[in-house]
Short mmCIF file of C-alpha atoms and ligand atoms in Angstrom, two decimals:
data_model
loop_
_atom_site.label_atom_id
_atom_site.label_comp_id
_atom_site.label_asym_id
_atom_site.label_seq_id
_atom_site.Cartn_x
_atom_site.Cartn_y
_atom_site.Cartn_z
CA MET A 13 -19.04 -25.15 1.83
CA ASN A 14 -15.67 -26.76 1.14
CA ALA A 15 -14.71 -29.30 3.83
CA ASN A 16 -11.28 -27.67 4.18
CA TYR A 17 -12.74 -24.29 4.98
CA ARG A 18 -11.72 -23.02 8.38
CA SER A 19 -13.53 -20.20 10.20
CA PHE A 20 -11.90 -16.85 10.64
CA PRO A 21 -10.61 -16.51 14.20
CA ASP A 22 -12.72 -14.45 16.64
CA ASP A 23 -10.00 -11.82 16.94
CA PHE A 24 -9.55 -11.54 13.16
CA LEU A 25 -8.85 -7.92 12.20
CA TRP A 26 -11.59 -7.01 9.71
CA GLY A 27 -11.38 -3.47 8.37
CA GLY A 28 -10.37 -1.25 5.48
CA ALA A 29 -7.34 0.59 4.10
CA THR A 30 -6.46 4.08 2.86
CA ALA A 31 -3.47 6.41 2.42
CA ALA A 32 -3.19 10.07 3.45
CA ASN A 33 -2.42 11.52 0.03
CA GLN A 34 -5.40 9.78 -1.55
CA LEU A 35 -7.81 10.47 1.31
CA GLU A 36 -7.06 13.52 3.44
CA GLY A 37 -6.84 16.60 1.23
CA GLY A 38 -5.92 19.69 3.27
CA PHE A 39 -2.61 19.57 1.39
CA ASP A 40 -1.48 22.95 2.75
CA ALA A 41 -3.62 23.08 5.90
CA GLY A 42 -2.24 23.20 9.43
CA GLY A 43 1.33 23.88 8.32
CA LYS A 44 1.62 20.83 6.05
CA GLY A 45 4.39 20.96 3.44
CA LEU A 46 4.13 19.77 -0.17
CA SER A 47 4.53 16.04 -0.64
CA THR A 48 5.62 14.15 -3.74
CA ALA A 49 1.95 13.22 -4.28
CA ASP A 50 0.95 16.90 -4.26
CA VAL A 51 2.89 17.66 -7.44
CA MET A 52 1.23 14.90 -9.46
CA THR A 53 -1.54 15.87 -11.87
CA ALA A 54 -4.60 13.73 -12.52
CA GLY A 55 -4.44 11.27 -15.42
CA THR A 56 -6.72 8.56 -16.77
CA HIS A 57 -6.46 4.92 -17.75
CA THR A 58 -4.82 6.04 -21.01
CA ILE A 59 -3.20 9.38 -20.07
CA SER A 60 -0.27 9.26 -17.64
CA ARG A 61 -0.07 11.47 -14.58
CA ARG A 62 2.61 14.18 -14.75
CA ILE A 63 5.03 15.42 -12.12
CA THR A 64 5.21 19.21 -12.15
CA PRO A 65 8.06 20.64 -10.06
CA VAL A 66 6.11 23.94 -9.96
CA LEU A 67 2.34 23.75 -9.40
CA GLU A 68 0.59 24.79 -12.61
CA ALA A 69 -2.43 27.10 -12.53
CA GLY A 70 -5.27 25.32 -14.28
CA SER A 71 -3.97 21.78 -13.73
CA HIS A 72 -5.86 19.44 -11.43
CA TYR A 73 -3.90 17.92 -8.52
CA PRO A 74 -6.19 15.31 -6.98
CA SER A 75 -4.35 14.99 -3.65
CA HIS A 76 -4.97 18.65 -2.76
CA GLU A 77 -8.52 18.07 -1.67
CA ALA A 78 -8.75 14.31 -2.18
CA VAL A 79 -11.98 13.32 -0.35
CA ASP A 80 -11.40 15.76 2.52
CA PHE A 81 -10.94 13.26 5.34
CA TYR A 82 -8.92 16.08 6.93
CA HIS A 83 -12.19 17.81 7.81
CA ARG A 84 -14.59 14.85 7.74
CA TYR A 85 -12.66 12.18 9.63
CA ALA A 86 -15.23 11.94 12.45
CA GLU A 87 -18.08 11.25 10.03
CA ASP A 88 -15.98 8.71 8.11
CA ILE A 89 -14.80 6.86 11.19
CA ALA A 90 -18.41 6.67 12.42
CA LEU A 91 -19.30 4.98 9.11
CA PHE A 92 -16.40 2.53 9.49
CA ALA A 93 -17.64 1.75 12.99
CA GLU A 94 -21.16 1.20 11.64
CA MET A 95 -19.72 -1.45 9.30
CA GLY A 96 -18.10 -3.07 12.34
CA PHE A 97 -14.44 -2.35 11.52
CA LYS A 98 -11.94 -3.74 14.02
CA VAL A 99 -9.00 -2.07 12.28
CA PHE A 100 -8.46 0.92 10.02
CA ARG A 101 -5.32 1.22 7.91
CA LEU A 102 -4.28 4.82 7.32
CA SER A 103 -0.99 6.54 6.65
CA ILE A 104 0.53 9.56 8.33
CA ALA A 105 1.44 12.29 5.86
CA TRP A 106 5.14 12.77 6.60
CA SER A 107 5.00 16.40 5.38
CA ARG A 108 2.28 17.17 7.96
CA ILE A 109 4.76 16.29 10.68
CA PHE A 110 7.98 17.49 8.99
CA PRO A 111 6.82 19.91 6.25
CA ASN A 112 10.19 19.85 4.48
CA GLY A 113 11.44 16.52 5.75
CA ASP A 114 14.69 17.99 7.08
CA ASP A 115 13.18 20.50 9.57
CA SER A 116 14.70 20.60 13.03
CA GLU A 117 11.33 20.58 14.83
CA PRO A 118 8.09 18.73 14.05
CA ASN A 119 4.91 20.60 13.20
CA GLU A 120 2.69 20.50 16.29
CA GLU A 121 -0.50 21.21 14.34
CA GLY A 122 0.13 18.16 12.17
CA LEU A 123 0.72 15.97 15.22
CA LYS A 124 -2.51 17.27 16.77
CA PHE A 125 -4.48 16.22 13.70
CA TYR A 126 -3.50 12.58 14.20
CA ASP A 127 -4.12 12.90 17.97
CA ARG A 128 -7.71 13.68 17.04
CA VAL A 129 -7.97 10.88 14.45
CA PHE A 130 -6.58 8.24 16.85
CA ALA A 131 -8.86 9.47 19.66
CA GLU A 132 -11.85 9.13 17.34
CA LEU A 133 -10.82 5.59 16.37
CA GLN A 134 -10.36 4.67 20.00
CA LYS A 135 -13.82 6.03 20.81
CA HIS A 136 -15.22 3.47 18.36
CA GLY A 137 -12.93 0.63 19.44
CA ILE A 138 -11.11 0.57 16.08
CA GLU A 139 -7.42 -0.37 16.07
CA PRO A 140 -5.26 1.86 13.82
CA LEU A 141 -2.79 0.21 11.45
CA VAL A 142 -0.42 3.00 10.45
CA THR A 143 1.69 3.11 7.30
CA ILE A 144 4.58 5.46 8.03
CA SER A 145 5.39 6.23 4.40
CA HIS A 146 2.87 5.67 1.62
CA TYR A 147 4.01 7.36 -1.61
CA GLU A 148 4.04 10.78 0.07
CA ALA A 149 7.56 11.88 1.10
CA PRO A 150 8.07 15.62 1.65
CA TYR A 151 8.70 17.11 -1.79
CA HIS A 152 11.63 19.15 -0.47
CA LEU A 153 13.52 15.88 0.10
CA ALA A 154 13.09 15.09 -3.61
CA GLU A 155 14.32 18.51 -4.68
CA ALA A 156 17.16 19.01 -2.23
CA TYR A 157 18.45 15.44 -1.81
CA ASN A 158 17.00 13.42 -4.70
CA GLY A 159 14.91 11.59 -2.13
CA TRP A 160 15.94 8.10 -1.11
CA ALA A 161 18.92 8.13 -3.47
CA ASP A 162 20.68 10.10 -0.71
CA ARG A 163 21.59 8.32 2.52
CA ARG A 164 20.75 11.40 4.59
CA THR A 165 17.07 10.66 3.95
CA VAL A 166 17.47 7.63 6.23
CA ASP A 167 18.16 9.96 9.17
CA PHE A 168 15.25 12.24 8.31
CA TYR A 169 12.93 9.23 8.19
CA VAL A 170 14.20 7.77 11.47
CA ARG A 171 13.73 11.13 13.21
CA TYR A 172 10.18 11.27 11.85
CA CYS A 173 9.59 7.74 13.19
CA GLU A 174 10.99 8.69 16.57
CA VAL A 175 8.56 11.61 16.81
CA ILE A 176 5.46 9.65 15.83
CA PHE A 177 6.41 6.53 17.84
CA ASN A 178 6.79 8.64 20.98
CA ARG A 179 3.72 10.72 20.34
CA TYR A 180 1.37 7.83 19.53
CA LYS A 181 2.93 5.06 21.58
CA ASP A 182 -0.24 4.59 23.61
CA SER A 183 -2.71 4.80 20.75
CA VAL A 184 -1.07 2.80 17.94
CA LYS A 185 0.19 -0.76 18.16
CA TYR A 186 0.46 -1.84 14.49
CA TRP A 187 2.89 -0.02 12.17
CA LEU A 188 4.10 -0.60 8.60
CA THR A 189 7.40 1.06 7.74
CA PHE A 190 6.85 1.50 3.96
CA ASN A 191 3.97 0.91 1.61
CA GLU A 192 4.77 -1.56 -1.17
CA ILE A 193 8.52 -1.27 -0.69
CA ASN A 194 9.16 -3.58 -3.68
CA ILE A 195 7.85 -0.97 -6.11
CA LEU A 196 11.38 0.42 -6.11
CA THR A 197 12.49 -2.73 -7.92
CA MET A 198 10.52 -1.35 -10.90
CA PRO A 199 10.99 1.88 -12.88
CA PHE A 200 7.47 3.01 -11.94
CA GLY A 201 8.54 3.34 -8.30
CA THR A 202 11.34 5.84 -8.96
CA PHE A 203 9.36 8.94 -8.03
CA MET A 204 6.32 7.59 -6.21
CA ALA A 205 8.23 5.35 -3.82
CA GLY A 206 11.79 6.67 -4.09
CA ALA A 207 11.08 10.44 -4.26
CA ILE A 208 13.77 10.48 -6.95
CA LEU A 209 13.14 13.16 -9.55
CA PRO A 210 12.84 11.77 -13.07
CA GLU A 211 15.45 12.96 -15.50
CA GLY A 212 13.68 14.74 -18.32
CA ASN A 213 10.42 12.93 -18.85
CA THR A 214 7.88 13.46 -16.10
CA GLU A 215 5.25 10.99 -17.17
CA LEU A 216 4.57 8.46 -14.47
CA SER A 217 4.08 5.43 -16.69
CA ALA A 218 6.93 2.96 -16.58
CA ALA A 219 7.57 3.45 -20.28
CA GLY A 220 7.89 7.20 -19.85
CA THR A 221 10.32 7.15 -16.96
CA ALA A 222 14.03 7.47 -17.73
CA ASP A 223 15.26 4.57 -15.65
CA ASN A 224 18.40 4.40 -13.55
CA GLU A 225 18.44 0.95 -12.00
CA GLN A 226 21.62 1.56 -9.99
CA LEU A 227 20.00 4.57 -8.31
CA ARG A 228 16.74 2.72 -7.64
CA TYR A 229 18.44 -0.17 -5.88
CA GLN A 230 20.63 2.24 -3.90
CA ALA A 231 17.46 4.05 -2.80
CA LEU A 232 15.90 0.70 -1.91
CA HIS A 233 18.95 -0.19 0.19
CA HIS A 234 18.49 3.09 2.05
CA GLN A 235 14.84 2.21 2.68
CA PHE A 236 15.86 -1.20 4.04
CA ILE A 237 18.28 0.49 6.44
CA ALA A 238 15.65 3.06 7.41
CA SER A 239 13.04 0.37 7.99
CA ALA A 240 15.38 -1.79 10.09
CA LYS A 241 16.39 1.20 12.22
CA ALA A 242 12.74 2.11 12.69
CA VAL A 243 11.83 -1.42 13.77
CA LYS A 244 14.59 -1.46 16.38
CA LEU A 245 13.76 2.01 17.62
CA GLY A 246 10.03 1.28 17.77
CA HIS A 247 10.60 -1.83 19.89
CA GLU A 248 12.76 0.21 22.26
CA ILE A 249 10.07 2.88 22.59
CA ASN A 250 7.28 0.37 23.17
CA GLU A 251 7.96 -3.34 23.38
CA HIS A 252 4.33 -4.03 22.50
CA PHE A 253 4.59 -2.39 19.08
CA ARG A 254 4.07 -4.78 16.18
CA ILE A 255 6.00 -3.40 13.22
CA GLY A 256 5.44 -4.95 9.85
CA TYR A 257 6.55 -5.29 6.28
CA MET A 258 4.36 -4.33 3.30
CA ILE A 259 4.69 -5.40 -0.32
CA ALA A 260 2.74 -5.24 -3.58
CA TYR A 261 2.64 -9.00 -4.01
CA MET A 262 3.13 -9.87 -7.69
CA CYS A 263 1.51 -13.23 -8.29
CA SER A 264 3.03 -14.42 -11.57
CA TYR A 265 2.18 -17.73 -13.23
CA PRO A 266 4.21 -19.39 -15.97
CA LEU A 267 2.22 -18.91 -19.17
CA THR A 268 2.97 -22.49 -20.20
CA CYS A 269 4.53 -25.55 -18.56
CA SER A 270 7.77 -25.10 -20.49
CA PRO A 271 10.65 -25.25 -18.02
CA GLU A 272 11.79 -21.82 -19.25
CA ASP A 273 8.47 -20.26 -18.29
CA VAL A 274 8.39 -22.06 -14.93
CA LEU A 275 11.90 -20.89 -14.09
CA LEU A 276 11.07 -17.37 -15.20
CA ALA A 277 8.04 -17.30 -12.91
CA GLN A 278 10.23 -18.39 -10.00
CA GLN A 279 12.83 -15.75 -10.82
CA LYS A 280 10.10 -13.12 -10.97
CA ASP A 281 8.77 -14.24 -7.58
CA ASN A 282 12.30 -14.02 -6.19
CA LEU A 283 13.23 -10.62 -7.59
CA SER A 284 9.90 -8.83 -7.40
CA ASN A 285 8.65 -10.27 -4.12
CA PHE A 286 11.18 -12.20 -2.06
CA LEU A 287 14.21 -9.95 -2.50
CA CYS A 288 12.59 -7.27 -0.34
CA SER A 289 10.98 -9.61 2.16
CA ASP A 290 14.11 -11.72 2.65
CA VAL A 291 15.96 -8.54 3.64
CA GLN A 292 13.24 -7.36 5.99
CA VAL A 293 12.08 -10.68 7.41
CA ARG A 294 15.40 -12.56 7.50
CA GLY A 295 17.74 -9.58 7.80
CA ALA A 296 20.04 -10.20 4.82
CA TYR A 297 20.12 -10.00 1.02
CA PRO A 298 19.42 -13.39 -0.61
CA GLY A 299 21.92 -15.00 -3.03
CA PHE A 300 19.73 -14.42 -6.08
CA ALA A 301 19.84 -10.66 -5.38
CA THR A 302 23.62 -10.66 -5.24
CA ARG A 303 23.69 -12.53 -8.54
CA TYR A 304 21.23 -10.10 -10.14
CA PHE A 305 23.29 -7.09 -9.01
CA ARG A 306 26.47 -8.68 -10.33
CA GLU A 307 24.92 -9.52 -13.70
CA LYS A 308 23.41 -6.07 -14.09
CA GLY A 309 26.56 -4.25 -12.98
CA ILE A 310 24.78 -2.74 -9.98
CA GLU A 311 27.22 -1.81 -7.23
CA LEU A 312 25.51 -0.83 -4.03
CA GLN A 313 27.22 1.46 -1.58
CA ILE A 314 26.82 -0.55 1.59
CA GLU A 315 28.35 0.97 4.71
CA GLU A 316 30.17 -0.93 7.39
CA GLY A 317 27.62 -1.95 9.98
CA ASP A 318 24.72 -2.16 7.49
CA SER A 319 24.44 -5.94 7.69
CA GLN A 320 24.13 -5.73 11.47
CA ILE A 321 21.48 -3.00 11.17
CA LEU A 322 19.47 -5.26 8.84
CA LYS A 323 19.80 -8.22 11.23
CA ASP A 324 18.70 -6.13 14.21
CA GLY A 325 15.63 -4.74 12.49
CA CYS A 326 13.60 -7.73 11.32
CA VAL A 327 9.86 -7.16 11.13
CA ASP A 328 7.19 -8.78 13.31
CA PHE A 329 4.63 -9.56 10.65
CA TYR A 330 4.15 -9.59 6.89
CA THR A 331 1.49 -7.67 4.99
CA PHE A 332 0.76 -7.27 1.31
CA SER A 333 -1.56 -5.90 -1.32
CA TYR A 334 -3.20 -8.36 -3.68
CA TYR A 335 -5.45 -7.33 -6.56
CA SER A 336 -4.69 -9.60 -9.50
CA SER A 337 -2.28 -12.02 -11.10
CA THR A 338 -0.45 -12.03 -14.42
CA CYS A 339 1.65 -14.48 -16.44
CA VAL A 340 5.26 -14.54 -17.56
CA SER A 341 6.73 -16.17 -20.64
CA ALA A 342 10.16 -16.68 -22.10
CA ALA A 343 8.67 -16.41 -25.59
CA PRO A 344 8.52 -12.94 -27.19
CA ASP A 345 5.41 -11.05 -28.31
CA GLN A 346 2.80 -12.41 -25.91
CA GLU A 347 -0.33 -10.38 -25.21
CA ALA A 348 0.18 -7.94 -22.33
CA ILE A 349 -2.34 -6.81 -19.71
CA GLY A 350 -2.42 -4.18 -16.95
CA GLY A 351 -2.05 -4.72 -13.23
CA ASN A 352 -1.28 -3.06 -9.95
CA LEU A 353 1.37 -0.52 -10.96
CA VAL A 354 3.04 -2.92 -13.42
CA MET A 355 2.01 -4.84 -16.52
CA GLY A 356 2.22 -8.58 -17.12
CA LEU A 357 0.94 -11.13 -19.64
CA LYS A 358 -2.68 -12.01 -20.20
CA ASN A 359 -3.99 -15.22 -18.68
CA PRO A 360 -6.55 -16.88 -21.02
CA TYR A 361 -8.43 -18.35 -18.03
CA LEU A 362 -9.17 -15.04 -16.28
CA GLN A 363 -11.49 -12.08 -16.73
CA ALA A 364 -10.21 -8.56 -16.14
CA SER A 365 -11.61 -5.34 -14.64
CA ALA A 366 -12.31 -2.23 -16.73
CA TRP A 367 -8.74 -1.14 -15.90
CA GLU A 368 -7.45 -4.51 -17.20
CA TRP A 369 -6.49 -5.97 -13.83
CA GLN A 370 -7.14 -9.71 -14.04
CA ILE A 371 -9.44 -11.07 -11.36
CA ASP A 372 -8.02 -14.14 -9.65
CA PRO A 373 -9.24 -15.08 -6.15
CA GLN A 374 -7.41 -18.42 -6.23
CA GLY A 375 -4.20 -16.49 -6.80
CA LEU A 376 -4.72 -15.00 -3.33
CA ARG A 377 -4.89 -18.46 -1.75
CA TRP A 378 -1.80 -19.46 -3.72
CA SER A 379 0.05 -16.30 -2.63
CA LEU A 380 -0.89 -16.70 1.04
CA ASN A 381 0.43 -20.26 1.03
CA ASN A 382 3.53 -19.31 -0.92
CA ILE A 383 4.45 -16.52 1.50
CA TYR A 384 3.56 -18.43 4.67
CA ASN A 385 5.53 -21.49 3.59
CA ARG A 386 8.62 -19.33 3.34
CA TYR A 387 8.39 -17.20 6.48
CA ARG A 388 5.91 -18.69 8.99
CA LEU A 389 5.03 -15.19 10.16
CA PRO A 390 1.52 -13.81 10.81
CA LEU A 391 0.11 -12.37 7.56
CA MET A 392 -2.36 -9.61 6.77
CA VAL A 393 -3.92 -8.78 3.42
CA VAL A 394 -3.85 -4.98 3.74
CA GLU A 395 -5.09 -4.11 0.25
CA ASN A 396 -7.48 -5.92 -2.07
CA GLY A 397 -10.47 -4.78 -4.08
CA LEU A 398 -12.07 -3.95 -7.38
CA GLY A 399 -11.60 -0.52 -8.96
CA ALA A 400 -14.84 0.05 -10.87
CA VAL A 401 -17.13 2.78 -12.17
CA ASP A 402 -20.22 3.11 -9.94
CA THR A 403 -23.60 4.47 -10.94
CA VAL A 404 -25.78 6.30 -8.46
CA GLU A 405 -29.43 5.32 -8.91
CA ALA A 406 -32.29 7.82 -8.74
CA ASP A 407 -32.96 6.81 -5.12
CA GLY A 408 -29.30 7.46 -4.22
CA SER A 409 -28.30 3.80 -3.94
CA VAL A 410 -25.24 2.22 -5.58
CA LYS A 411 -25.87 -1.38 -6.60
CA ASP A 412 -22.28 -2.62 -6.70
CA SER A 413 -22.90 -6.36 -6.97
CA TYR A 414 -19.68 -6.67 -9.07
CA ARG A 415 -17.64 -5.40 -6.09
CA ILE A 416 -19.45 -7.73 -3.68
CA GLY A 417 -18.77 -10.64 -6.04
CA TYR A 418 -15.07 -9.82 -6.22
CA LEU A 419 -14.64 -9.42 -2.47
CA ARG A 420 -16.73 -12.50 -1.64
CA GLU A 421 -14.51 -14.76 -3.73
CA HIS A 422 -11.35 -13.29 -2.23
CA ILE A 423 -12.68 -13.77 1.30
CA ARG A 424 -13.52 -17.37 0.40
CA ALA A 425 -9.95 -17.80 -0.84
CA MET A 426 -8.65 -16.44 2.48
CA GLY A 427 -10.88 -18.92 4.30
CA GLU A 428 -9.34 -21.71 2.24
CA ALA A 429 -5.85 -20.46 3.08
CA LEU A 430 -6.77 -20.47 6.78
CA GLY A 431 -7.86 -24.05 6.22
CA ASP A 432 -4.44 -24.73 4.70
CA GLY A 433 -2.90 -23.61 7.99
CA VAL A 434 -1.86 -20.08 7.03
CA ASP A 435 -1.69 -17.71 10.01
CA LEU A 436 -3.78 -14.93 8.49
CA ILE A 437 -4.67 -12.30 11.10
CA GLY A 438 -6.37 -9.46 9.22
CA TYR A 439 -8.00 -8.12 6.08
CA THR A 440 -8.27 -4.46 5.10
CA PRO A 441 -9.75 -4.07 1.60
CA TRP A 442 -8.39 -1.04 -0.26
CA GLY A 443 -10.22 2.26 -0.46
CA CYS A 444 -12.95 1.31 1.99
CA ILE A 445 -14.21 4.80 1.26
CA ASP A 446 -13.88 6.08 -2.35
CA LEU A 447 -10.60 7.93 -2.78
CA VAL A 448 -8.14 9.12 -5.42
CA SER A 449 -6.51 6.40 -7.53
CA ALA A 450 -2.75 6.26 -7.04
CA GLY A 451 -2.01 4.94 -10.50
CA THR A 452 -4.19 7.26 -12.55
CA GLY A 453 -5.26 10.05 -10.16
CA GLU A 454 -8.88 9.40 -11.08
CA MET A 455 -11.92 9.47 -8.78
CA LYS A 456 -14.07 7.35 -11.06
CA LYS A 457 -11.96 4.27 -10.34
CA ARG A 458 -13.77 3.50 -7.10
CA TYR A 459 -13.10 0.81 -4.52
CA GLY A 460 -15.26 1.95 -1.60
CA PHE A 461 -18.10 0.62 0.49
CA ILE A 462 -18.85 4.32 1.00
CA TYR A 463 -19.58 6.45 -2.04
CA VAL A 464 -18.09 9.95 -2.19
CA ASP A 465 -19.74 12.49 -4.47
CA LYS A 466 -16.77 13.77 -6.43
CA ASP A 467 -15.76 13.35 -10.07
CA ASN A 468 -12.54 13.18 -12.05
CA GLU A 469 -12.45 16.97 -12.51
CA GLY A 470 -12.71 17.48 -8.75
CA LYS A 471 -16.36 18.56 -8.77
CA GLY A 472 -19.00 17.28 -6.34
CA THR A 473 -20.48 17.84 -2.89
CA LEU A 474 -18.11 15.35 -1.17
CA ASP A 475 -21.21 13.91 0.50
CA ARG A 476 -20.88 10.33 1.70
CA SER A 477 -23.45 7.56 1.14
CA ARG A 478 -23.65 3.81 1.73
CA LYS A 479 -23.33 1.46 -1.26
CA ASP A 480 -24.92 -2.02 -1.32
CA SER A 481 -21.46 -3.40 -0.48
CA PHE A 482 -21.52 -1.39 2.77
CA TYR A 483 -24.42 -3.45 4.13
CA TRP A 484 -22.93 -6.65 2.73
CA TYR A 485 -19.53 -6.09 4.39
CA GLN A 486 -21.29 -5.19 7.64
CA LYS A 487 -22.90 -8.66 7.59
CA VAL A 488 -19.62 -10.33 6.68
CA ILE A 489 -17.89 -8.78 9.70
CA ALA A 490 -20.81 -9.41 12.07
CA SER A 491 -20.85 -13.09 11.07
CA GLY A 492 -17.09 -13.45 11.37
CA GLY A 493 -16.77 -14.16 7.66
CA THR A 494 -19.33 -16.98 7.58
CA GLN A 495 -22.16 -15.06 5.89
CA LEU A 496 -20.86 -14.12 2.47
CA ASP A 497 -24.02 -14.20 0.31
C1 BG6 B 5 -1.63 0.02 -4.33
C2 BG6 B 5 -1.31 1.27 -3.57
O1 BG6 B 5 -0.62 -0.20 -5.23
O2 BG6 B 5 -2.75 -0.02 -5.12
C3 BG6 B 5 -2.48 2.21 -3.35
O3 BG6 B 5 -0.71 0.98 -2.33
C4 BG6 B 5 -3.32 2.24 -4.61
O4 BG6 B 5 -1.99 3.46 -2.98
C5 BG6 B 5 -3.85 0.83 -4.86
O5 BG6 B 5 -4.35 3.16 -4.57
C6 BG6 B 5 -4.79 0.71 -6.02
O6 BG6 B 5 -4.22 1.26 -7.17
P1 BG6 B 5 -4.97 2.36 -8.02
O7 BG6 B 5 -4.00 2.77 -9.06
O8 BG6 B 5 -6.19 1.71 -8.56
O9 BG6 B 5 -5.31 3.46 -7.07
#
């Protein structure tokens, strides 16, 4: 073991992460309204998902049933408890609470569902970590207001927060205002994160989305305001709430040591990562953002009082997803590769997954240090994992040594970062139970410790079973991260 390795603290929050639209199903049960995720068809690695304003007979919408946590939550939570989870990251489906988003009263049946889920978690001593909005805004807000492009959505969101903060103030301590808020800095985020309806083309891939950068950054500004208001309100409702920031951390290396590439990598880090976190952690737009807006002709409508709102609503902790790294280059025509929601350049030193996401555990250590050096806030890695095709053996087992290998190296990297002095407080690998892929809508891209019998066409018994990684992660947690083999 490396001499710099530091043990994970005793109160380290080991667990797993999910999102309602990829997990729950029950898309129209208990008074739930349609969400933006519910109008997205299934795709594949090579075929983009489509957004269909009217649900099409004969098309497959993976969120509608997902993996049916809505009916099986007790069984699933018992399995999480068996693995030893201390924390479970889930999201609340906004359209379960406000079916249209702009309703005057919340939907009691939706609220009761999460009462039951939180009670079940409490029974097992598992702390919930709740994402308030994870790519699942009420679809009516997209249709009637163009989603986050309209400032009125801020008020709808804050009212939703007020309802859930009051309702769950004694059962939830950790909240995240938005999942991967920085996705709105990229065309891909227009519909999924911004609930902004695409003009014309309804393919989800970045290339297929008619982009309106002005509108995206305006929507992002509205989310910053909404988040800051929620943080302030949450602290007023319960001073013990810990309300955090969440980002898809884009770890981008310069492809070469040419100063152009190095500068480009820094600019990418600034615009893709630190723009959003500077606003939410420090309470103001950084200078490089102002310069970018000026150079791109982006003129944000910022209301009087907005800068104070941002200052008053700084987050308590910083969380992020980390799956892979990519490279950037100032030179044209370099070989591209996939990645979490966005593409980058291929790194000749790294291997990639079947979905072309490059595997880079050291990039996680680098990212943890990079973020901590800037903010000195407690950090959590709230998504990480390997999307892979699993094979069920004749005896029912799933021998996912590739997943164990991936996670082991990333946990080692977190240990090294702890040794570097980073205040890392939790780890919730993505899709701790198999669920629908956000990017492609597939089931066969699996991340879980728990296998769910369901295929890409939506067929299967939905039965749950334990993969080899289930028993491995159970040992990791029981040993406090010291037993990784
Ligand atoms: C993150 C999202 O970007 O990546 C999750 O927050 C998503 O919702 C995860 O599922 C993995 O991406 P994918 O496309 O493999 O599901």
